[in-house]
Amino acid sequence: VDTGGQSSVNPDTDDYFNSTPVQINFNFTKRDTLFTQLSNCSVVVDYSNATFGGIFNTTISSVNNTNFNASTTVGAAYEGRHDYRIQCRQDFSTNLTGNSTSRTLIIDTTKPSVDMGFLDANVIEQTSFGPGAEVKVECKRNDVTSGFNRTEIFVRNPVEGTSISKKVDTTSATGTTKFTTDFIIPPEESQLLGSYFVECAVNDRAGNQFRTNKTFEITKQAPKGSSA
């Protein structure tokens, strides 16, 4: 049996889903060089897992070399990564089977984890600086399931919230380790006294977003230990 390796998930952009319950549609074409009728085709998910394997299993008698759509609805219990493939049998007399290439679908309803802080020129964490200080914004983020793939840092000065800086980082990573992206506010942009609003927004591949914000102060008299 040749399933052609043409299994695909609809929507066909990425195999990521960020809400549950969610209906997942599997679209595939099955082919066989000998038989005109295939006894059944199944969507087999987590096939290598003896305990949880085959959480989706759709069987149908179908004509060779035609498209077939199968769908199933899954809940929050299936959050995570799942390998799947399409398996077809020729007919009931031969019982020969063939498998498509394996693919992965990811169900991720969890937002990335983000921490943010400010460092002075001596790499000491501060929330208050003197006029003309070089302020380093650090945004540390991670995403365990689908992985983050876009980070934006915004800075607004005290004058009517005017945006003075923005950084976009498209680095991507998956796992528990927090990766740091930073942005340095140069001295010429930290001259005004008052509160500077800073926001870090992080997206993951499934489309979840987490935004966090903090403020730092530019004061006339820099506190001890801060950058002047």
Coordinates of N, CA and C in Angstrom, one line a residue:
V1 N 0.8 -1.2 0.0 CA 0.0 0.0 0.0 C 0.9 1.2 0.0
D2 N 0.6 2.2 -0.9 CA 1.4 3.4 -0.9 C 0.4 4.5 -0.6
T3 N 0.6 5.1 0.6 CA -0.2 6.3 0.9 C 0.3 7.6 0.4
G4 N 1.5 7.5 -0.3 CA 2.0 8.6 -1.0 C 2.7 9.7 -0.1
G5 N 2.6 9.5 1.2 CA 3.2 10.5 2.1 C 2.6 11.9 2.0
Q6 N 1.3 11.9 1.5 CA 0.6 13.1 1.3 C -0.4 13.5 2.4
S7 N -0.2 12.9 3.6 CA -1.1 13.3 4.6 C -0.8 14.8 5.0
S8 N -1.8 15.5 5.4 CA -1.7 16.9 5.8 C -2.7 17.2 6.8
V9 N -2.4 18.2 7.6 CA -3.3 18.7 8.6 C -4.0 20.0 8.1
N10 N -5.2 20.2 8.3 CA -5.9 21.4 7.9 C -6.3 22.1 9.2
P11 N -5.9 23.4 9.5 CA -5.3 24.3 8.5 C -3.9 23.9 8.1
D12 N -3.5 24.2 6.9 CA -2.2 23.7 6.4 C -1.0 24.6 6.5
T13 N -1.2 25.6 7.4 CA 0.0 26.5 7.7 C 1.0 25.8 8.6
D14 N 0.7 25.4 9.8 CA 1.5 24.7 10.7 C 0.6 23.7 11.5
D15 N 1.3 22.7 12.0 CA 0.5 21.7 12.8 C 0.4 22.1 14.2
Y16 N 0.0 23.3 14.5 CA -0.1 23.9 15.9 C -1.5 24.3 16.2
F17 N -1.9 24.0 17.4 CA -3.3 24.3 17.8 C -3.2 24.9 19.2
N18 N -3.8 26.1 19.5 CA -3.6 26.8 20.8 C -4.9 26.9 21.6
S19 N -5.9 26.0 21.3 CA -7.1 26.0 22.2 C -7.6 24.6 22.2
T20 N -8.3 24.3 23.3 CA -9.1 23.0 23.5 C -10.4 23.3 24.1
P21 N -11.4 22.6 23.7 CA -11.4 21.5 22.7 C -11.2 22.1 21.3
V22 N -10.6 21.3 20.5 CA -10.3 21.7 19.1 C -10.6 20.6 18.1
Q23 N -11.2 20.9 17.0 CA -11.4 19.9 16.0 C -10.2 19.9 15.0
I24 N -9.6 18.8 14.8 CA -8.5 18.6 14.0 C -8.9 17.8 12.7
N25 N -8.7 18.4 11.6 CA -9.0 17.8 10.3 C -7.8 17.2 9.6
F26 N -7.8 15.9 9.3 CA -6.7 15.2 8.6 C -7.1 15.0 7.1
N27 N -6.3 15.5 6.2 CA -6.6 15.4 4.8 C -5.5 14.5 4.2
F28 N -5.8 13.5 3.4 CA -4.8 12.7 2.8 C -5.3 12.0 1.6
T29 N -4.3 11.5 0.7 CA -4.6 10.8 -0.5 C -4.0 9.4 -0.3
K30 N -4.8 8.4 -0.6 CA -4.3 7.0 -0.5 C -4.1 6.4 -1.9
R31 N -3.0 5.6 -2.1 CA -2.7 5.0 -3.4 C -2.3 3.6 -3.2
D32 N -2.7 2.8 -4.2 CA -2.2 1.4 -4.2 C -2.0 1.0 -5.7
T33 N -0.9 0.3 -6.0 CA -0.5 0.0 -7.4 C -1.3 -1.2 -7.9
L34 N -2.0 -1.9 -7.1 CA -2.7 -3.1 -7.5 C -4.2 -3.1 -7.3
F35 N -4.6 -2.7 -6.1 CA -6.1 -2.8 -5.7 C -6.8 -1.5 -6.0
T36 N -8.0 -1.5 -6.5 CA -8.8 -0.3 -6.7 C -9.6 0.1 -5.5
Q37 N -9.7 -0.9 -4.5 CA -10.4 -0.6 -3.3 C -9.5 -0.9 -2.1
L38 N -9.4 0.0 -1.1 CA -8.7 -0.2 0.1 C -9.7 -0.6 1.2
S39 N -9.4 -1.6 2.0 CA -10.3 -2.0 3.0 C -10.6 -1.0 4.1
N40 N -9.5 -0.3 4.5 CA -9.7 0.8 5.5 C -8.4 1.6 5.6
C41 N -8.6 2.8 6.0 CA -7.5 3.7 6.3 C -7.7 4.3 7.7
S42 N -6.7 4.5 8.5 CA -6.8 5.0 9.9 C -5.8 6.1 10.1
V43 N -6.2 7.0 10.9 CA -5.3 8.0 11.4 C -4.8 7.5 12.8
V44 N -3.5 7.3 12.8 CA -2.9 6.7 14.0 C -2.0 7.7 14.7
V45 N -2.3 8.1 15.9 CA -1.5 9.1 16.6 C -0.8 8.5 17.8
D46 N 0.4 9.0 18.1 CA 1.2 8.4 19.2 C 1.3 6.9 19.1
Y47 N 1.6 6.5 17.8 CA 1.7 5.0 17.5 C 2.8 4.3 18.2
S48 N 3.8 5.1 18.7 CA 5.0 4.4 19.3 C 4.8 4.4 20.8
N49 N 3.6 4.9 21.3 CA 3.3 4.9 22.8 C 2.4 3.8 23.1
A50 N 2.8 2.8 23.8 CA 2.0 1.6 24.1 C 0.8 2.0 25.0
T51 N 0.9 3.0 25.8 CA -0.2 3.3 26.7 C -1.2 4.3 26.1
F52 N -0.7 5.3 25.4 CA -1.6 6.3 24.9 C -1.7 6.3 23.3
G53 N -1.1 5.3 22.7 CA -1.1 5.3 21.2 C -2.5 5.2 20.6
G54 N -2.6 5.8 19.4 CA -3.9 5.7 18.7 C -5.0 6.5 19.3
I55 N -4.7 7.7 19.7 CA -5.8 8.5 20.4 C -6.8 8.9 19.3
F56 N -6.4 9.0 18.1 CA -7.4 9.2 17.0 C -7.3 8.0 16.1
N57 N -8.4 7.5 15.7 CA -8.4 6.3 14.8 C -9.7 6.3 14.0
T58 N -9.6 6.7 12.8 CA -10.7 6.8 11.9 C -10.6 5.8 10.8
T59 N -11.5 4.9 10.6 CA -11.5 3.8 9.7 C -12.6 3.9 8.6
I60 N -12.2 3.7 7.4 CA -13.2 3.8 6.3 C -12.8 2.9 5.1
S61 N -13.8 2.3 4.5 CA -13.5 1.6 3.2 C -13.6 2.6 2.1
S62 N -12.5 2.6 1.3 CA -12.5 3.8 0.3 C -11.8 3.3 -1.0
V63 N -12.1 4.1 -2.0 CA -11.6 3.9 -3.3 C -10.1 4.3 -3.4
N64 N -9.3 3.6 -4.1 CA -7.9 3.9 -4.3 C -7.7 5.2 -5.0
N65 N -6.6 5.9 -4.6 CA -6.2 7.1 -5.3 C -7.2 8.2 -5.2
T66 N -7.8 8.3 -4.1 CA -8.8 9.4 -3.8 C -8.4 10.1 -2.5
N67 N -8.9 11.3 -2.4 CA -8.7 12.1 -1.2 C -9.7 11.6 -0.1
F68 N -9.2 11.8 1.1 CA -10.1 11.4 2.3 C -9.9 12.4 3.4
N69 N -10.9 12.9 4.0 CA -10.8 13.8 5.2 C -11.4 13.1 6.4
A70 N -10.6 13.2 7.5 CA -11.0 12.6 8.8 C -10.9 13.7 9.8
S71 N -11.8 13.7 10.8 CA -11.7 14.8 11.8 C -12.0 14.2 13.2
T72 N -11.4 14.8 14.2 CA -11.7 14.4 15.6 C -11.5 15.6 16.5
T73 N -12.2 15.6 17.6 CA -12.1 16.7 18.6 C -11.4 16.2 19.8
V74 N -10.4 17.0 20.2 CA -9.6 16.6 21.4 C -9.7 17.7 22.5
G75 N -9.4 17.3 23.7 CA -9.5 18.2 24.8 C -8.2 18.5 25.4
A76 N -8.2 19.1 26.6 CA -7.0 19.6 27.3 C -6.1 18.5 27.7
A77 N -6.6 17.3 27.8 CA -5.7 16.2 28.2 C -4.6 15.9 27.2
Y78 N -4.8 16.3 26.0 CA -3.8 16.0 24.9 C -2.9 17.1 24.6
E79 N -2.7 18.1 25.6 CA -1.7 19.1 25.4 C -0.4 18.5 25.3
G80 N 0.4 19.0 24.3 CA 1.7 18.5 24.0 C 1.9 18.1 22.6
R81 N 3.0 17.4 22.3 CA 3.4 17.0 21.0 C 3.0 15.6 20.7
H82 N 2.4 15.3 19.5 CA 1.9 14.0 19.1 C 2.4 13.7 17.7
D83 N 3.1 12.5 17.5 CA 3.4 12.1 16.2 C 2.2 11.3 15.6
Y84 N 2.0 11.5 14.3 CA 0.9 10.7 13.7 C 1.2 10.3 12.3
R85 N 0.5 9.3 11.8 CA 0.7 8.9 10.4 C -0.6 8.3 9.9
I86 N -0.8 8.1 8.6 CA -1.9 7.5 8.0 C -1.6 6.0 7.7
Q87 N -2.4 5.1 8.1 CA -2.2 3.7 7.8 C -3.3 3.1 7.0
C88 N -3.0 2.5 5.9 CA -4.1 1.9 5.0 C -3.8 0.4 4.8
R89 N -4.9 -0.4 4.7 CA -4.8 -1.8 4.3 C -5.3 -2.0 2.9
Q90 N -4.8 -3.0 2.2 CA -5.3 -3.3 0.8 C -6.7 -3.8 0.8
D91 N -6.9 -5.0 1.2 CA -8.2 -5.6 1.3 C -8.2 -6.6 2.3
F92 N -9.3 -7.2 2.6 CA -9.4 -8.2 3.7 C -8.8 -9.5 3.4
S93 N -8.4 -9.8 2.1 CA -7.8 -11.1 1.8 C -6.3 -11.0 2.0
T94 N -5.6 -9.9 1.6 CA -4.2 -9.8 1.8 C -3.8 -9.2 3.1
N95 N -4.6 -8.2 3.6 CA -4.4 -7.6 4.9 C -3.0 -6.9 4.9
L96 N -2.5 -6.5 3.8 CA -1.2 -5.8 3.8 C -1.4 -4.3 4.1
T97 N -0.5 -3.8 4.8 CA -0.7 -2.4 5.2 C 0.5 -1.5 4.8
G98 N 0.2 -0.2 4.7 CA 1.3 0.8 4.4 C 1.0 2.0 5.2
N99 N 2.1 2.7 5.5 CA 2.1 3.9 6.3 C 2.6 5.1 5.5
S100 N 2.0 6.3 5.8 CA 2.5 7.5 5.3 C 3.8 7.9 6.1
T101 N 4.4 8.9 5.7 CA 5.5 9.5 6.5 C 4.9 10.1 7.8
S102 N 5.7 10.1 8.8 CA 5.3 10.6 10.1 C 5.3 12.1 10.1
R103 N 4.3 12.7 10.8 CA 4.3 14.1 11.0 C 4.0 14.4 12.5
T104 N 4.1 15.6 12.9 CA 3.8 16.0 14.3 C 2.8 17.1 14.4
L105 N 1.8 16.9 15.3 CA 0.9 18.0 15.7 C 1.2 18.4 17.1
I106 N 1.1 19.7 17.4 CA 1.3 20.2 18.7 C 0.1 21.0 19.2
I107 N -0.4 20.5 20.4 CA -1.5 21.2 21.0 C -0.9 22.0 22.2
D108 N -0.9 23.3 22.1 CA -0.2 24.2 23.1 C -1.1 25.3 23.4
T109 N -1.7 25.3 24.6 CA -2.6 26.4 25.1 C -1.9 27.3 26.1
T110 N -0.6 27.0 26.3 CA 0.1 27.7 27.4 C 1.0 28.9 26.8
K111 N 0.9 30.0 27.4 CA 1.7 31.2 27.0 C 3.1 31.0 27.4
P112 N 4.0 31.7 26.6 CA 5.4 31.6 27.0 C 5.6 32.2 28.4
S113 N 6.8 31.8 29.1 CA 7.1 32.4 30.4 C 8.2 33.5 30.1
V114 N 8.0 34.7 30.8 CA 8.8 35.8 30.5 C 9.2 36.5 31.8
D115 N 10.5 36.9 31.9 CA 11.0 37.7 33.0 C 11.7 38.9 32.4
M116 N 11.6 40.1 33.1 CA 12.3 41.3 32.5 C 13.0 42.0 33.7
G117 N 14.1 42.7 33.3 CA 14.8 43.5 34.3 C 15.7 44.5 33.6
F118 N 16.3 45.4 34.4 CA 17.1 46.5 33.9 C 18.5 46.4 34.5
L119 N 19.5 46.6 33.7 CA 20.9 46.6 34.2 C 21.6 47.9 33.9
D120 N 22.5 48.4 34.8 CA 23.3 49.6 34.5 C 24.6 49.2 33.8
A121 N 25.4 50.2 33.6 CA 26.7 49.9 32.8 C 27.6 49.0 33.6
N122 N 27.4 48.8 34.9 CA 28.2 47.8 35.6 C 27.5 46.5 35.8
V123 N 26.5 46.2 35.0 CA 25.7 45.0 34.9 C 25.1 44.7 36.3
I124 N 24.7 45.7 37.0 CA 24.0 45.6 38.2 C 22.5 45.9 38.0
E125 N 21.6 45.1 38.5 CA 20.2 45.3 38.3 C 19.7 46.5 39.1
Q126 N 19.0 47.4 38.4 CA 18.5 48.6 39.0 C 17.1 48.9 38.5
T127 N 16.4 49.8 39.2 CA 15.2 50.4 38.7 C 15.2 51.9 38.7
S128 N 16.3 52.5 39.1 CA 16.5 53.9 39.1 C 17.9 54.3 38.6
F129 N 18.0 55.3 37.6 CA 19.2 55.6 37.0 C 19.3 57.2 36.9
G130 N 20.5 57.6 36.7 CA 20.7 59.1 36.5 C 20.5 59.5 35.1
P131 N 20.3 60.8 34.8 CA 20.1 61.3 33.4 C 21.3 60.9 32.5
G132 N 21.0 60.4 31.3 CA 22.1 60.0 30.4 C 22.7 58.7 30.7
A133 N 22.0 57.9 31.5 CA 22.6 56.5 31.8 C 22.3 55.6 30.6
E134 N 23.2 54.6 30.5 CA 23.0 53.6 29.5 C 22.2 52.5 30.2
V135 N 21.0 52.2 29.8 CA 20.1 51.2 30.5 C 20.0 50.0 29.6
K136 N 20.3 48.9 30.1 CA 20.2 47.6 29.4 C 18.9 46.9 29.8
V137 N 18.0 46.7 28.9 CA 16.8 45.9 29.1 C 17.0 44.4 28.8
E138 N 16.7 43.6 29.8 CA 16.9 42.1 29.5 C 15.5 41.5 29.6
C139 N 15.2 40.7 28.6 CA 14.0 39.9 28.5 C 14.3 38.5 28.4
K140 N 14.0 37.7 29.4 CA 14.3 36.3 29.5 C 13.0 35.5 29.2
R141 N 13.1 34.5 28.3 CA 11.8 33.8 27.9 C 12.1 32.4 27.6
N142 N 11.1 31.6 27.8 CA 11.1 30.2 27.3 C 9.7 29.7 27.0
D143 N 9.6 28.7 26.3 CA 8.3 28.0 26.0 C 8.5 26.6 25.8
V144 N 7.9 25.8 26.7 CA 8.2 24.4 26.8 C 7.6 23.5 25.6
T145 N 6.4 23.8 25.2 CA 5.7 22.9 24.2 C 6.0 23.2 22.8
S146 N 5.6 24.4 22.3 CA 5.8 24.7 20.9 C 7.0 25.6 20.6
G147 N 7.5 26.3 21.6 CA 8.7 27.1 21.5 C 8.4 28.5 21.1
F148 N 9.1 29.5 21.7 CA 8.9 30.9 21.3 C 9.6 31.2 19.9
N149 N 9.0 32.1 19.2 CA 9.6 32.4 17.9 C 9.6 33.9 17.5
R150 N 9.1 34.8 18.5 CA 9.2 36.2 18.2 C 9.1 37.0 19.5
T151 N 10.0 37.9 19.7 CA 10.1 38.7 20.9 C 10.2 40.2 20.5
E152 N 9.4 41.0 21.1 CA 9.4 42.5 20.9 C 9.6 43.2 22.2
I153 N 10.5 44.2 22.1 CA 10.7 45.1 23.3 C 10.4 46.5 22.9
F154 N 9.5 47.1 23.7 CA 9.1 48.5 23.4 C 9.5 49.4 24.6
V155 N 10.0 50.6 24.3 CA 10.3 51.6 25.3 C 9.6 52.9 25.1
R156 N 9.0 53.4 26.1 CA 8.3 54.7 25.9 C 8.9 55.7 27.0
N157 N 9.1 56.9 26.6 CA 9.7 57.9 27.5 C 8.6 58.6 28.3
P158 N 9.0 59.5 29.3 CA 7.9 60.1 30.1 C 7.1 61.2 29.4
V159 N 7.5 61.6 28.3 CA 6.8 62.7 27.6 C 5.6 62.1 26.8
E160 N 4.4 62.1 27.4 CA 3.2 61.6 26.7 C 3.4 60.2 26.2
G161 N 4.2 59.4 26.8 CA 4.4 58.0 26.4 C 4.9 57.8 25.0
T162 N 5.7 58.8 24.6 CA 6.3 58.7 23.2 C 7.2 57.5 23.1
S163 N 7.0 56.7 22.1 CA 7.8 55.5 21.8 C 9.2 56.0 21.3
I164 N 10.2 55.6 22.0 CA 11.6 55.9 21.6 C 12.4 54.8 21.1
S165 N 12.0 53.6 21.4 CA 12.8 52.4 21.0 C 11.9 51.2 20.7
K166 N 12.4 50.3 19.9 CA 11.7 49.1 19.6 C 12.7 48.1 19.1
K167 N 12.6 46.8 19.6 CA 13.5 45.8 19.0 C 12.6 44.6 18.8
V168 N 12.9 43.9 17.6 CA 12.2 42.7 17.3 C 13.3 41.6 17.1
D169 N 13.1 40.5 17.8 CA 14.0 39.3 17.8 C 13.2 38.1 17.4
T170 N 13.6 37.5 16.3 CA 12.9 36.3 15.8 C 13.6 35.0 16.1
T171 N 14.5 35.1 17.1 CA 15.2 33.8 17.6 C 14.1 32.9 18.1
S172 N 14.3 31.6 17.8 CA 13.3 30.6 18.3 C 14.0 29.5 19.1
A173 N 13.3 29.0 20.1 CA 13.8 27.9 20.9 C 12.7 27.2 21.7
T174 N 12.9 26.0 22.0 CA 11.9 25.2 22.8 C 12.5 24.6 24.0
G175 N 11.9 24.6 25.1 CA 12.4 23.9 26.3 C 12.2 24.7 27.6
T176 N 12.8 24.2 28.6 CA 12.7 24.9 29.9 C 13.8 26.0 30.2
T177 N 14.9 25.9 29.4 CA 15.9 26.9 29.6 C 15.4 28.3 29.1
K178 N 15.7 29.3 29.9 CA 15.3 30.7 29.5 C 16.4 31.4 28.8
F179 N 16.1 31.9 27.6 CA 17.0 32.5 26.7 C 16.8 34.0 26.9
T180 N 17.9 34.8 26.8 CA 17.9 36.2 27.0 C 18.1 37.0 25.7
T181 N 17.2 38.0 25.5 CA 17.4 39.0 24.5 C 17.5 40.3 25.2
D182 N 18.4 41.2 24.7 CA 18.5 42.4 25.4 C 18.5 43.6 24.5
F183 N 18.3 44.8 25.0 CA 18.2 46.0 24.2 C 18.8 47.1 25.1
I184 N 19.8 47.8 24.5 CA 20.4 48.9 25.2 C 19.8 50.2 24.9
I185 N 19.3 51.0 25.9 CA 18.8 52.3 25.7 C 20.0 53.2 25.8
P186 N 20.4 53.9 24.7 CA 21.6 54.8 24.7 C 21.4 56.0 25.6
P187 N 22.5 56.6 26.0 CA 22.5 57.8 26.9 C 21.6 59.0 26.3
E188 N 21.6 59.2 25.0 CA 20.9 60.3 24.4 C 19.4 60.1 24.5
E189 N 18.9 58.8 24.8 CA 17.5 58.6 24.9 C 17.1 58.4 26.4
S190 N 17.9 58.7 27.3 CA 17.6 58.6 28.8 C 17.9 59.9 29.5
Q191 N 17.7 61.0 28.8 CA 17.9 62.3 29.4 C 16.8 62.9 30.2
L192 N 15.5 62.5 29.8 CA 14.4 63.1 30.4 C 14.1 62.5 31.8
L193 N 13.8 63.3 32.7 CA 13.4 62.8 34.1 C 12.0 62.2 34.1
G194 N 11.9 61.1 34.9 CA 10.5 60.5 35.0 C 10.6 59.0 34.8
S195 N 9.4 58.4 34.6 CA 9.2 57.0 34.4 C 9.2 56.6 33.0
Y196 N 10.0 55.6 32.7 CA 10.1 55.0 31.3 C 9.4 53.7 31.4
F197 N 8.4 53.5 30.5 CA 7.6 52.3 30.4 C 8.3 51.3 29.4
V198 N 8.5 50.1 29.8 CA 9.1 49.1 29.0 C 8.3 47.9 28.9
E199 N 8.0 47.3 27.8 CA 7.2 46.1 27.6 C 7.9 45.1 26.8
C200 N 7.8 43.8 27.2 CA 8.3 42.7 26.4 C 7.2 41.8 26.1
A201 N 7.0 41.6 24.8 CA 5.9 40.7 24.3 C 6.6 39.5 23.6
V202 N 6.1 38.3 23.9 CA 6.7 37.1 23.4 C 5.6 36.2 22.8
N203 N 5.8 35.7 21.6 CA 4.9 34.8 20.9 C 5.5 33.4 20.8
D204 N 4.7 32.4 20.8 CA 5.2 31.1 20.5 C 4.7 30.6 19.1
R205 N 5.1 29.5 18.7 CA 4.7 29.0 17.3 C 3.2 28.7 17.2
A206 N 2.6 28.4 18.3 CA 1.2 28.1 18.3 C 0.3 29.3 18.3
G207 N 0.9 30.5 18.4 CA 0.1 31.7 18.4 C -0.2 32.3 19.8
N208 N 0.3 31.6 20.8 CA 0.1 32.2 22.2 C 1.0 33.4 22.4
Q209 N 0.6 34.4 23.2 CA 1.4 35.5 23.4 C 1.4 35.9 24.9
F210 N 2.5 36.3 25.5 CA 2.6 36.8 26.8 C 3.3 38.1 26.8
R211 N 2.7 39.1 27.5 CA 3.2 40.5 27.5 C 3.5 40.8 29.0
T212 N 4.6 41.4 29.3 CA 4.9 41.8 30.6 C 5.5 43.2 30.5
N213 N 5.3 44.0 31.5 CA 5.9 45.4 31.5 C 6.4 45.8 32.8
K214 N 7.4 46.7 32.8 CA 7.9 47.3 34.0 C 8.3 48.8 33.7
T215 N 8.6 49.5 34.7 CA 9.1 50.9 34.5 C 10.4 51.1 35.3
F216 N 11.2 51.9 34.7 CA 12.4 52.4 35.5 C 12.4 53.9 35.5
E217 N 13.1 54.5 36.5 CA 13.1 55.9 36.7 C 14.4 56.5 36.3
I218 N 14.3 57.7 35.7 CA 15.5 58.6 35.5 C 15.3 59.7 36.5
T219 N 16.2 59.8 37.5 CA 16.1 60.8 38.6 C 17.2 61.8 38.5
K220 N 17.0 63.0 39.1 CA 18.0 64.0 39.0 C 19.3 63.6 39.8
Q221 N 19.1 63.0 40.9 CA 20.2 62.5 41.7 C 20.2 61.0 41.7
A222 N 21.1 60.4 41.1 CA 21.2 59.0 40.9 C 21.4 58.3 42.3
P223 N 20.7 57.3 42.7 CA 20.9 56.6 44.0 C 22.3 55.9 43.9
K224 N 22.8 55.7 45.1 CA 24.1 55.0 45.3 C 24.0 53.7 44.6
G225 N 25.1 53.4 43.8 CA 25.2 52.1 43.2 C 24.5 52.1 41.8
S226 N 23.9 53.1 41.4 CA 23.3 53.1 40.1 C 24.2 53.9 39.1
S227 N 23.8 53.9 37.8 CA 24.7 54.5 36.8 C 24.2 56.0 36.7
A228 N 25.2 56.8 36.7 CA 24.9 58.3 36.5 C 25.2 58.7 35.1

